[in-house]
């Protein structure tokens, strides 16, 4: 890996000083990259650009000062992780890597003038722009489910206060209650996520509220790693988790938070705790900036993650439609590296780096039982397709699965350092 070449730009509380300075004075002769979104996609781009052999002026725009990872948030729900252990700041990126971190929200992109407007009033010029804003929910996908309803029946699909709310609801739920997950249609963030959540909530119930049940109302008729999940549910939580596919219940039509009911085209389900995960699309900034196509997702060039709709703007992470790559933090991190190398090549004349794209996911079935999948991708005719795929097997021993739990925890620590830099050593 190339060494970090610059340090100590410091941590900017706002963008005012950046905007107040003329372009040349703020960036000097350095090319400037503005990165919007400090999640796994955007933060990785910023960190890898900061390690460029030739200096680049990097500005990371992210409204939150603390980022809670969706990955491992199901472990927090089960009581297996603290909230603090899945939450990260941006101090290391600023102090050790010289990334100028601006805690504000981007509201508008001018691709012709090459500027980004921030909610706080500043306008940031850029030479290259990276947009990594994650997802939004499709409005009206489920009648009655809006932002106010999400405060009563949380989605907890963008980790943070929603995740803490769902945990409090689990704690408050009486033993013998029903926890209902509405699982979204494809494509959505983290294909095994809703079913890992069912497993982790059942693990919590098994330990604390053994008469309770998890009900999954699915918009689909099948799901990722279904055999592995269902075998483990039978083994760990017999009779506790019920999965109802679309062909049994019909479409999910509406929720009523007052009566805590979920209406499908054939039935009405009453629940004690409702976890509604609606259909998804690229986040609103991507939609409004014309970076998304009619599918609601952002098409990108496979090797560089440059927008197919606006030259000079790159996109990584869940907002994109990157061929066969899943919407995962691992994929966002891989795409971010390919994107950072492509930008470095374009701006500094550095040697091109051939991107390697792969994805590994660990999924928890029980506190001592995890599985994994590993996917290799290849780019062919501009399409990112699957070259090879490996899954955990159904007949693995308890020791193998316990080993995967240890690997998953080690992966989490190494992976989050790769995104936000080493914790506690700034
Ligand atoms: C329950 C659950 C479990 C998961 N488990 C795994 C797992 O085990 N492994 C795995 O690899 N993935 C997992 N994922 C998926 C993973 O969390 C996402 O794929 C990943 O977070 C996507 O990263 P991103 O950077 O694209 O988007 P995000 O993480 O959503 O980050 C986007 C950032 O952009 C910011 N932003 C948005 N709009 C603006 C704006 N206008 N201006 C400035 N900033 C903006 C947001 O504040 C946010 O911080 C899981 C997801 C869930 C929900």
Short mmCIF file of C-alpha atoms and ligand atoms in Angstrom, two decimals:
data_model
loop_
_atom_site.label_atom_id
_atom_site.label_comp_id
_atom_site.label_asym_id
_atom_site.label_seq_id
_atom_site.Cartn_x
_atom_site.Cartn_y
_atom_site.Cartn_z
CA UNK A 1 0.00 0.00 0.00
CA UNK A 2 1.25 3.50 -0.75
CA UNK A 3 2.03 5.57 2.36
CA UNK A 4 -0.09 8.40 3.64
CA UNK A 5 1.65 11.53 2.40
CA UNK A 6 -0.10 14.36 4.19
CA UNK A 7 -1.30 14.96 7.72
CA UNK A 8 -2.72 17.52 10.03
CA UNK A 9 -5.19 19.52 7.95
CA UNK A 10 -7.32 19.43 11.07
CA UNK A 11 -10.97 18.86 11.62
CA UNK A 12 -13.29 21.47 10.16
CA UNK A 13 -16.49 22.13 12.07
CA UNK A 14 -18.20 23.70 9.06
CA UNK A 15 -17.65 24.63 5.47
CA UNK A 16 -17.72 28.39 5.81
CA UNK A 17 -13.96 28.82 5.71
CA UNK A 18 -13.69 26.53 2.67
CA UNK A 19 -16.30 28.47 0.79
CA UNK A 20 -15.01 31.88 1.80
CA UNK A 21 -11.61 31.21 0.27
CA UNK A 22 -11.17 31.64 -3.48
CA UNK A 23 -10.75 28.31 -5.32
CA UNK A 24 -7.01 28.78 -5.90
CA UNK A 25 -6.31 29.82 -2.31
CA UNK A 26 -8.29 26.94 -0.79
CA UNK A 27 -6.81 24.20 -2.91
CA UNK A 28 -3.66 25.88 -4.18
CA UNK A 29 -2.37 23.94 -7.13
CA UNK A 30 -3.88 20.74 -5.77
CA UNK A 31 -6.76 19.07 -7.56
CA UNK A 32 -9.80 18.91 -5.32
CA UNK A 33 -12.13 15.95 -4.82
CA UNK A 34 -15.35 16.48 -2.92
CA UNK A 35 -16.87 13.30 -1.47
CA UNK A 36 -20.52 13.39 -0.41
CA UNK A 37 -21.42 10.84 2.26
CA UNK A 38 -19.19 9.46 5.02
CA UNK A 39 -20.49 5.86 5.09
CA UNK A 40 -18.46 2.81 4.04
CA UNK A 41 -18.43 3.99 0.41
CA UNK A 42 -17.56 7.68 0.80
CA UNK A 43 -15.21 7.38 3.79
CA UNK A 44 -13.19 4.67 2.01
CA UNK A 45 -12.82 6.83 -1.11
CA UNK A 46 -11.62 9.73 1.05
CA UNK A 47 -9.10 7.60 2.95
CA UNK A 48 -7.67 5.93 -0.15
CA UNK A 49 -7.35 9.25 -2.01
CA UNK A 50 -5.55 10.61 1.05
CA UNK A 51 -2.98 7.85 0.58
CA UNK A 52 -2.33 8.91 -3.00
CA UNK A 53 1.38 9.31 -3.85
CA UNK A 54 0.60 12.76 -5.24
CA UNK A 55 -1.38 15.08 -2.96
CA UNK A 56 -5.06 15.70 -3.57
CA UNK A 57 -7.26 18.16 -1.67
CA UNK A 58 -10.07 16.00 -0.24
CA UNK A 59 -13.27 17.35 1.27
CA UNK A 60 -15.71 14.89 2.85
CA UNK A 61 -19.26 16.18 3.37
CA UNK A 62 -21.31 14.24 5.92
CA UNK A 63 -24.03 15.65 8.19
CA UNK A 64 -23.46 13.19 11.04
CA UNK A 65 -20.52 13.57 13.42
CA UNK A 66 -20.85 9.90 14.47
CA UNK A 67 -21.64 7.05 12.06
CA UNK A 68 -23.26 3.84 13.30
CA UNK A 69 -22.75 0.84 11.04
CA UNK A 70 -25.77 -1.09 9.79
CA UNK A 71 -23.51 -4.11 9.63
CA UNK A 72 -23.44 -5.69 13.09
CA UNK A 73 -26.44 -3.56 14.15
CA UNK A 74 -28.47 -6.79 14.37
CA UNK A 75 -25.95 -7.94 17.01
CA UNK A 76 -26.70 -4.77 18.96
CA UNK A 77 -30.42 -5.64 18.79
CA UNK A 78 -29.63 -9.07 20.23
CA UNK A 79 -27.59 -7.53 23.06
CA UNK A 80 -24.34 -9.04 21.74
CA UNK A 81 -22.66 -5.67 20.95
CA UNK A 82 -22.84 -2.21 22.54
CA UNK A 83 -24.02 0.73 20.46
CA UNK A 84 -20.67 2.44 21.04
CA UNK A 85 -18.79 -0.54 19.58
CA UNK A 86 -20.54 -0.05 16.21
CA UNK A 87 -20.19 3.74 16.12
CA UNK A 88 -17.31 5.72 14.58
CA UNK A 89 -16.18 9.34 14.34
CA UNK A 90 -14.29 11.16 11.58
CA UNK A 91 -11.41 12.46 13.71
CA UNK A 92 -8.88 9.91 12.43
CA UNK A 93 -9.70 10.68 8.79
CA UNK A 94 -9.19 14.38 9.52
CA UNK A 95 -6.21 14.26 11.86
CA UNK A 96 -4.18 11.39 10.43
CA UNK A 97 -5.16 11.49 6.77
CA UNK A 98 -5.69 15.21 6.23
CA UNK A 99 -9.25 14.83 4.94
CA UNK A 100 -11.21 18.07 5.38
CA UNK A 101 -14.38 16.84 7.05
CA UNK A 102 -17.38 19.15 6.73
CA UNK A 103 -20.43 18.26 8.81
CA UNK A 104 -23.16 19.56 6.55
CA UNK A 105 -25.63 18.23 3.97
CA UNK A 106 -25.16 18.60 0.22
CA UNK A 107 -28.35 20.00 -1.27
CA UNK A 108 -27.47 20.59 -4.92
CA UNK A 109 -24.86 19.61 -7.49
CA UNK A 110 -23.94 21.81 -10.44
CA UNK A 111 -22.19 19.42 -12.85
CA UNK A 112 -21.44 22.20 -15.35
CA UNK A 113 -19.95 24.71 -12.89
CA UNK A 114 -18.53 21.77 -10.89
CA UNK A 115 -19.75 22.93 -7.50
CA UNK A 116 -21.71 21.44 -4.61
CA UNK A 117 -24.14 23.55 -2.61
CA UNK A 118 -24.34 22.83 1.13
CA UNK A 119 -27.36 23.36 3.37
CA UNK A 120 -25.26 25.63 5.60
CA UNK A 121 -24.77 28.06 2.69
CA UNK A 122 -21.29 27.19 1.42
CA UNK A 123 -20.65 26.24 -2.20
CA UNK A 124 -17.74 23.86 -2.77
CA UNK A 125 -15.89 23.77 -6.09
CA UNK A 126 -14.50 20.43 -7.22
CA UNK A 127 -12.41 18.86 -9.94
CA UNK A 128 -13.95 15.43 -9.33
CA UNK A 129 -17.02 14.62 -7.27
CA UNK A 130 -17.86 11.36 -5.52
CA UNK A 131 -21.47 10.82 -4.46
CA UNK A 132 -22.02 8.07 -1.89
CA UNK A 133 -25.28 8.96 -0.12
CA UNK A 134 -26.75 5.47 0.42
CA UNK A 135 -30.45 4.74 0.12
CA UNK A 136 -33.89 6.28 0.53
CA UNK A 137 -37.24 4.56 0.91
CA UNK A 138 -39.72 4.71 -1.94
CA UNK A 139 -42.49 6.97 -0.71
CA UNK A 140 -45.94 5.49 -0.77
CA UNK A 141 -44.57 1.93 -1.11
CA UNK A 142 -46.66 0.94 1.94
CA UNK A 143 -49.70 3.13 2.69
CA UNK A 144 -49.56 4.74 6.12
CA UNK A 145 -45.81 4.28 6.44
CA UNK A 146 -44.10 7.66 6.52
CA UNK A 147 -41.44 9.30 8.71
CA UNK A 148 -43.86 9.74 11.62
CA UNK A 149 -44.96 6.10 11.38
CA UNK A 150 -41.30 5.02 11.37
CA UNK A 151 -41.01 6.53 14.86
CA UNK A 152 -43.59 3.98 16.04
CA UNK A 153 -42.77 1.02 13.79
CA UNK A 154 -39.06 1.58 13.04
CA UNK A 155 -37.27 0.37 9.93
CA UNK A 156 -33.83 0.48 11.60
CA UNK A 157 -32.41 0.11 8.08
CA UNK A 158 -30.24 3.24 8.40
CA UNK A 159 -28.47 2.58 11.66
CA UNK A 160 -28.62 5.18 14.43
CA UNK A 161 -31.56 6.40 16.53
CA UNK A 162 -33.91 4.01 14.67
CA UNK A 163 -31.80 1.05 15.78
CA UNK A 164 -31.83 2.22 19.40
CA UNK A 165 -35.60 2.71 19.21
CA UNK A 166 -36.13 -0.83 17.94
CA UNK A 167 -33.95 -2.22 20.74
CA UNK A 168 -35.98 -0.29 23.35
CA UNK A 169 -39.18 -1.70 21.85
CA UNK A 170 -37.78 -5.23 22.05
CA UNK A 171 -36.90 -4.69 25.70
CA UNK A 172 -40.35 -3.29 26.48
CA UNK A 173 -42.24 -6.05 24.63
CA UNK A 174 -44.01 -8.53 26.92
CA UNK A 175 -42.92 -12.18 26.88
CA UNK A 176 -45.34 -13.94 24.55
CA UNK A 177 -45.49 -10.96 22.16
CA UNK A 178 -45.04 -10.95 18.40
CA UNK A 179 -42.23 -9.12 16.59
CA UNK A 180 -43.05 -8.66 12.90
CA UNK A 181 -40.55 -7.87 10.17
CA UNK A 182 -41.78 -6.71 6.78
CA UNK A 183 -39.00 -7.78 4.38
CA UNK A 184 -38.48 -5.54 1.31
CA UNK A 185 -38.55 -6.36 -2.41
CA UNK A 186 -35.27 -6.57 -4.35
CA UNK A 187 -32.99 -4.80 -4.86
CA UNK A 188 -32.40 -3.66 -1.29
CA UNK A 189 -29.57 -2.97 1.17
CA UNK A 190 -28.04 -6.22 2.50
CA UNK A 191 -29.82 -9.27 1.00
CA UNK A 192 -29.45 -11.50 4.13
CA UNK A 193 -30.11 -8.55 6.51
CA UNK A 194 -33.84 -9.06 7.31
CA UNK A 195 -33.29 -12.78 7.98
CA UNK A 196 -30.19 -12.18 10.10
CA UNK A 197 -32.35 -9.72 12.03
CA UNK A 198 -35.02 -12.40 12.56
CA UNK A 199 -32.28 -14.75 13.86
CA UNK A 200 -30.80 -12.15 16.23
CA UNK A 201 -34.18 -11.09 17.60
CA UNK A 202 -35.03 -14.76 18.15
CA UNK A 203 -31.70 -15.20 19.98
CA UNK A 204 -32.71 -12.33 22.28
CA UNK A 205 -36.16 -13.86 22.84
CA UNK A 206 -34.70 -17.30 23.52
CA UNK A 207 -32.57 -15.79 26.29
CA UNK A 208 -35.07 -13.30 27.74
CA UNK A 209 -38.65 -13.82 26.45
CA UNK A 210 -38.91 -17.45 25.38
CA UNK A 211 -42.68 -17.41 24.71
CA UNK A 212 -42.30 -14.67 22.06
CA UNK A 213 -42.38 -15.10 18.28
CA UNK A 214 -40.79 -13.55 15.20
CA UNK A 215 -43.03 -13.26 12.15
CA UNK A 216 -41.58 -12.36 8.74
CA UNK A 217 -44.04 -11.00 6.19
CA UNK A 218 -42.15 -11.17 2.93
CA UNK A 219 -42.71 -9.29 -0.29
CA UNK A 220 -40.81 -12.15 -2.01
CA UNK A 221 -41.19 -15.91 -2.41
CA UNK A 222 -37.59 -16.75 -1.58
CA UNK A 223 -34.50 -15.14 -0.12
CA UNK A 224 -30.71 -15.23 -0.08
CA UNK A 225 -29.21 -18.27 1.73
CA UNK A 226 -32.74 -19.45 2.55
CA UNK A 227 -31.78 -23.10 3.16
CA UNK A 228 -29.05 -22.15 5.61
CA UNK A 229 -31.36 -19.80 7.50
CA UNK A 230 -34.30 -22.18 7.70
CA UNK A 231 -32.15 -25.12 8.80
CA UNK A 232 -30.66 -22.99 11.59
CA UNK A 233 -34.03 -21.59 12.66
CA UNK A 234 -35.25 -25.14 13.11
CA UNK A 235 -32.14 -26.02 15.10
CA UNK A 236 -31.81 -22.92 17.31
CA UNK A 237 -35.33 -21.51 17.57
CA UNK A 238 -37.81 -24.30 16.82
CA UNK A 239 -41.30 -22.83 16.44
CA UNK A 240 -40.17 -19.27 17.19
CA UNK A 241 -39.68 -17.88 13.66
CA UNK A 242 -42.42 -18.01 11.04
CA UNK A 243 -41.71 -16.89 7.45
CA UNK A 244 -44.71 -16.09 5.26
CA UNK A 245 -43.87 -15.54 1.57
CA UNK A 246 -45.71 -13.29 -0.82
CA UNK A 247 -47.56 -16.23 -2.40
CA UNK A 248 -49.34 -16.91 0.96
CA UNK A 249 -50.03 -13.38 2.15
CA UNK A 250 -50.18 -11.31 -1.03
CA UNK A 251 -48.74 -7.81 -1.30
CA UNK A 252 -48.03 -5.66 1.75
CA UNK A 253 -50.52 -2.85 1.33
CA UNK A 254 -50.68 -0.72 4.46
CA UNK A 255 -49.70 -0.28 8.09
CA UNK A 256 -51.74 1.33 10.83
CA UNK A 257 -49.45 2.38 13.66
CA UNK A 258 -52.39 3.19 15.97
CA UNK A 259 -53.72 -0.36 15.92
CA UNK A 260 -50.26 -1.87 15.23
CA UNK A 261 -51.61 -3.76 12.25
CA UNK A 262 -50.15 -4.65 8.87
CA UNK A 263 -52.58 -5.22 6.02
CA UNK A 264 -51.70 -7.42 3.05
CA UNK A 265 -53.91 -8.15 0.04
CA UNK A 266 -55.28 -11.25 1.84
CA UNK A 267 -54.96 -10.72 5.61
CA UNK A 268 -54.47 -8.32 8.51
CA UNK A 269 -51.68 -9.05 11.01
CA UNK A 270 -51.57 -7.55 14.50
CA UNK A 271 -48.17 -7.17 16.09
CA UNK A 272 -46.57 -5.98 19.32
CA UNK A 273 -43.44 -4.63 17.66
CA UNK A 274 -43.40 -3.81 13.95
CA UNK A 275 -40.16 -3.53 11.98
CA UNK A 276 -41.18 -2.24 8.55
CA UNK A 277 -38.45 -2.25 5.90
CA UNK A 278 -39.90 -0.58 2.77
CA UNK A 279 -38.79 -0.77 -0.87
CA UNK A 280 -35.67 1.24 -1.58
CA UNK A 281 -33.91 3.45 -4.14
CA UNK A 282 -30.84 5.72 -4.29
CA UNK A 283 -30.84 8.54 -1.73
CA UNK A 284 -32.64 11.79 -2.55
CA UNK A 285 -29.55 13.82 -3.54
CA UNK A 286 -28.77 11.28 -6.28
CA UNK A 287 -32.36 11.45 -7.55
CA UNK A 288 -32.51 15.21 -7.50
CA UNK A 289 -29.09 15.61 -9.19
CA UNK A 290 -30.21 13.44 -12.11
CA UNK A 291 -27.74 10.68 -11.29
CA UNK A 292 -30.41 7.97 -11.03
CA UNK A 293 -32.15 6.37 -14.01
CA UNK A 294 -35.83 5.32 -14.11
CA UNK A 295 -35.02 2.25 -11.94
CA UNK A 296 -34.27 4.64 -9.07
CA UNK A 297 -30.61 3.55 -8.93
CA UNK A 298 -27.47 5.19 -10.37
CA UNK A 299 -25.81 3.54 -13.38
CA UNK A 300 -21.98 3.57 -13.27
CA UNK A 301 -19.06 2.62 -15.51
CA UNK A 302 -17.75 -0.71 -14.19
CA UNK A 303 -14.01 0.04 -13.96
CA UNK A 304 -14.12 3.62 -12.64
CA UNK A 305 -17.52 3.99 -10.96
CA UNK A 306 -18.01 7.20 -12.93
CA UNK A 307 -21.63 8.09 -13.55
CA UNK A 308 -23.01 6.99 -16.92
CA UNK A 309 -25.21 10.08 -16.80
CA UNK A 310 -22.77 12.84 -15.72
CA UNK A 311 -19.04 12.78 -16.59
CA UNK A 312 -16.71 13.83 -13.77
CA UNK A 313 -19.07 12.55 -11.07
CA UNK A 314 -18.42 9.15 -9.51
CA UNK A 315 -20.82 7.10 -7.40
CA UNK A 316 -20.14 4.21 -5.03
CA UNK A 317 -22.11 2.12 -2.57
CA UNK A 318 -25.77 1.31 -2.17
CA UNK A 319 -26.98 4.17 -4.39
CA UNK A 320 -25.51 2.52 -7.49
CA UNK A 321 -26.65 -0.30 -9.77
CA UNK A 322 -23.27 -2.07 -10.03
CA UNK A 323 -24.19 -5.15 -12.06
CA UNK A 324 -24.33 -8.27 -9.89
CA UNK A 325 -22.64 -6.73 -6.83
CA UNK A 326 -24.88 -6.75 -3.75
CA UNK A 327 -25.74 -3.66 -1.75
CA UNK A 328 -23.29 -4.36 1.05
CA UNK A 329 -20.68 -2.38 2.98
CA UNK A 330 -18.04 -4.75 1.67
CA UNK A 331 -19.07 -4.05 -1.93
CA UNK A 332 -19.18 -0.29 -1.22
CA UNK A 333 -15.63 -0.48 0.15
CA UNK A 334 -14.41 -2.43 -2.91
CA UNK A 335 -16.07 0.01 -5.30
CA UNK A 336 -14.60 2.92 -3.34
CA UNK A 337 -11.06 1.62 -3.84
CA UNK A 338 -11.59 1.15 -7.58
CA UNK A 339 -13.09 4.65 -7.74
CA UNK A 340 -10.24 6.23 -5.73
CA UNK A 341 -7.62 4.65 -7.99
CA UNK A 342 -9.47 5.81 -11.12
CA UNK A 343 -9.70 9.39 -9.79
CA UNK A 344 -6.06 9.38 -8.78
CA UNK A 345 -5.12 8.25 -12.30
CA UNK A 346 -7.29 10.94 -13.89
CA UNK A 347 -6.09 13.78 -11.66
CA UNK A 348 -2.43 13.05 -11.03
CA UNK A 349 -1.40 10.85 -13.94
CA UNK A 350 -0.69 7.98 -11.54
CA UNK A 351 -0.44 4.52 -13.09
CA UNK A 352 -3.86 2.92 -13.58
CA UNK A 353 -4.69 0.17 -11.09
CA UNK A 354 -6.81 -2.77 -12.25
CA UNK A 355 -9.75 -3.06 -9.86
CA UNK A 356 -10.41 -6.33 -8.04
CA UNK A 357 -14.03 -6.63 -7.08
CA UNK A 358 -15.17 -9.21 -4.56
CA UNK A 359 -17.56 -9.43 -1.64
CA UNK A 360 -17.47 -11.34 1.62
CA UNK A 361 -20.36 -11.29 4.07
CA UNK A 362 -20.63 -12.87 7.50
CA UNK A 363 -24.14 -13.52 8.72
CA UNK A 364 -25.07 -14.39 12.31
CA UNK A 365 -27.61 -17.15 12.87
CA UNK A 366 -27.08 -17.43 16.64
CA UNK A 367 -24.52 -16.00 19.11
CA UNK A 368 -22.19 -18.95 18.41
CA UNK A 369 -23.23 -19.72 14.83
CA UNK A 370 -22.24 -17.65 11.78
CA UNK A 371 -22.07 -18.38 8.06
CA UNK A 372 -20.27 -16.59 5.25
CA UNK A 373 -20.41 -16.12 1.52
CA UNK A 374 -17.59 -15.04 -0.77
CA UNK A 375 -18.19 -13.77 -4.30
CA UNK A 376 -15.62 -12.93 -6.96
CA UNK A 377 -16.68 -10.59 -9.75
CA UNK A 378 -15.38 -10.08 -13.25
CA UNK A 379 -15.96 -7.19 -15.60
CA UNK A 380 -16.98 -8.28 -19.06
CA UNK A 381 -18.38 -6.00 -21.79
CA UNK A 382 -18.83 -3.26 -19.20
CA UNK A 383 -20.93 -5.48 -16.92
CA UNK A 384 -19.88 -6.58 -13.40
CA UNK A 385 -20.85 -10.25 -13.28
CA UNK A 386 -20.28 -13.10 -10.83
CA UNK A 387 -17.15 -15.14 -11.61
CA UNK A 388 -17.23 -17.46 -8.62
CA UNK A 389 -19.31 -17.89 -5.47
CA UNK A 390 -18.77 -19.87 -2.26
CA UNK A 391 -21.25 -20.38 0.60
CA UNK A 392 -21.05 -22.00 4.00
CA UNK A 393 -22.39 -25.56 3.84
CA UNK A 394 -25.40 -26.92 5.66
CA UNK A 395 -23.49 -29.83 7.24
CA UNK A 396 -20.76 -27.76 8.93
CA UNK A 397 -19.89 -28.61 12.53
CA UNK A 398 -20.57 -26.34 15.49
CA UNK A 399 -16.81 -25.75 15.73
CA UNK A 400 -16.66 -24.47 12.14
CA UNK A 401 -19.59 -22.13 12.77
CA UNK A 402 -18.09 -20.88 16.06
CA UNK A 403 -14.88 -20.24 14.11
CA UNK A 404 -16.86 -18.12 11.64
CA UNK A 405 -18.14 -16.03 14.59
CA UNK A 406 -14.53 -15.31 15.61
CA UNK A 407 -13.58 -14.52 11.99
CA UNK A 408 -16.57 -12.18 11.67
CA UNK A 409 -15.54 -10.20 14.75
CA UNK A 410 -11.95 -9.91 13.51
CA UNK A 411 -13.25 -8.89 10.08
CA UNK A 412 -15.39 -6.14 11.61
CA UNK A 413 -12.42 -4.56 13.39
CA UNK A 414 -10.12 -4.71 10.35
CA UNK A 415 -12.83 -3.60 7.95
CA UNK A 416 -13.96 -0.56 9.92
CA UNK A 417 -10.32 0.53 10.25
CA UNK A 418 -10.03 0.28 6.48
CA UNK A 419 -12.98 2.68 6.19
CA UNK A 420 -12.56 5.25 8.97
CA UNK A 421 -8.91 4.69 9.93
CA UNK A 422 -7.60 3.18 13.11
CA UNK A 423 -9.72 3.91 16.15
CA UNK A 424 -8.11 5.61 19.16
CA UNK A 425 -4.71 6.24 17.64
CA UNK A 426 -5.25 9.70 16.20
C1 LIG B 1 -29.28 -4.73 9.28
C2 LIG B 1 -28.17 -4.60 8.28
C3 LIG B 1 -27.08 -5.46 8.32
C4 LIG B 1 -26.05 -5.32 7.39
N1 LIG B 1 -24.99 -6.18 7.47
C5 LIG B 1 -23.99 -6.09 6.57
C6 LIG B 1 -22.87 -6.96 6.64
O1 LIG B 1 -22.79 -7.84 7.51
N2 LIG B 1 -21.88 -6.80 5.73
C7 LIG B 1 -21.92 -5.84 4.76
O2 LIG B 1 -20.98 -5.75 3.97
N3 LIG B 1 -22.99 -4.99 4.66
C8 LIG B 1 -24.01 -5.09 5.54
N4 LIG B 1 -25.08 -4.23 5.46
C9 LIG B 1 -25.17 -3.26 4.35
C10 LIG B 1 -24.35 -1.98 4.59
O3 LIG B 1 -24.64 -1.40 5.82
C11 LIG B 1 -24.58 -1.00 3.47
O4 LIG B 1 -24.42 -1.66 2.24
C12 LIG B 1 -23.58 0.16 3.55
O5 LIG B 1 -23.85 0.94 4.68
C13 LIG B 1 -23.64 1.04 2.30
O6 LIG B 1 -22.70 2.07 2.41
P1 LIG B 1 -22.90 3.46 1.65
O7 LIG B 1 -21.67 4.25 1.98
O8 LIG B 1 -23.26 3.23 0.26
O9 LIG B 1 -24.19 4.12 2.32
P2 LIG B 1 -24.49 4.56 3.83
O10 LIG B 1 -23.90 3.63 4.80
O11 LIG B 1 -25.97 4.77 3.90
O12 LIG B 1 -23.77 5.96 4.00
C14 LIG B 1 -24.23 7.07 3.27
C15 LIG B 1 -23.87 8.34 4.02
O13 LIG B 1 -24.19 9.44 3.19
C16 LIG B 1 -24.72 10.48 3.99
N5 LIG B 1 -25.54 11.33 3.13
C17 LIG B 1 -26.73 11.05 2.55
N6 LIG B 1 -27.17 12.10 1.86
C18 LIG B 1 -26.25 13.09 2.01
C19 LIG B 1 -26.16 14.43 1.55
N7 LIG B 1 -27.13 14.98 0.79
N8 LIG B 1 -25.08 15.16 1.91
C20 LIG B 1 -24.08 14.62 2.67
N9 LIG B 1 -24.13 13.36 3.13
C21 LIG B 1 -25.21 12.60 2.81
C22 LIG B 1 -25.52 9.76 5.06
O14 LIG B 1 -25.65 10.58 6.23
C23 LIG B 1 -24.65 8.52 5.32
O15 LIG B 1 -23.77 8.71 6.40
C24 LIG B 1 -26.11 -4.32 6.40
C25 LIG B 1 -27.22 -3.45 6.35
C26 LIG B 1 -28.24 -3.59 7.28
C27 LIG B 1 -29.40 -2.65 7.22
#
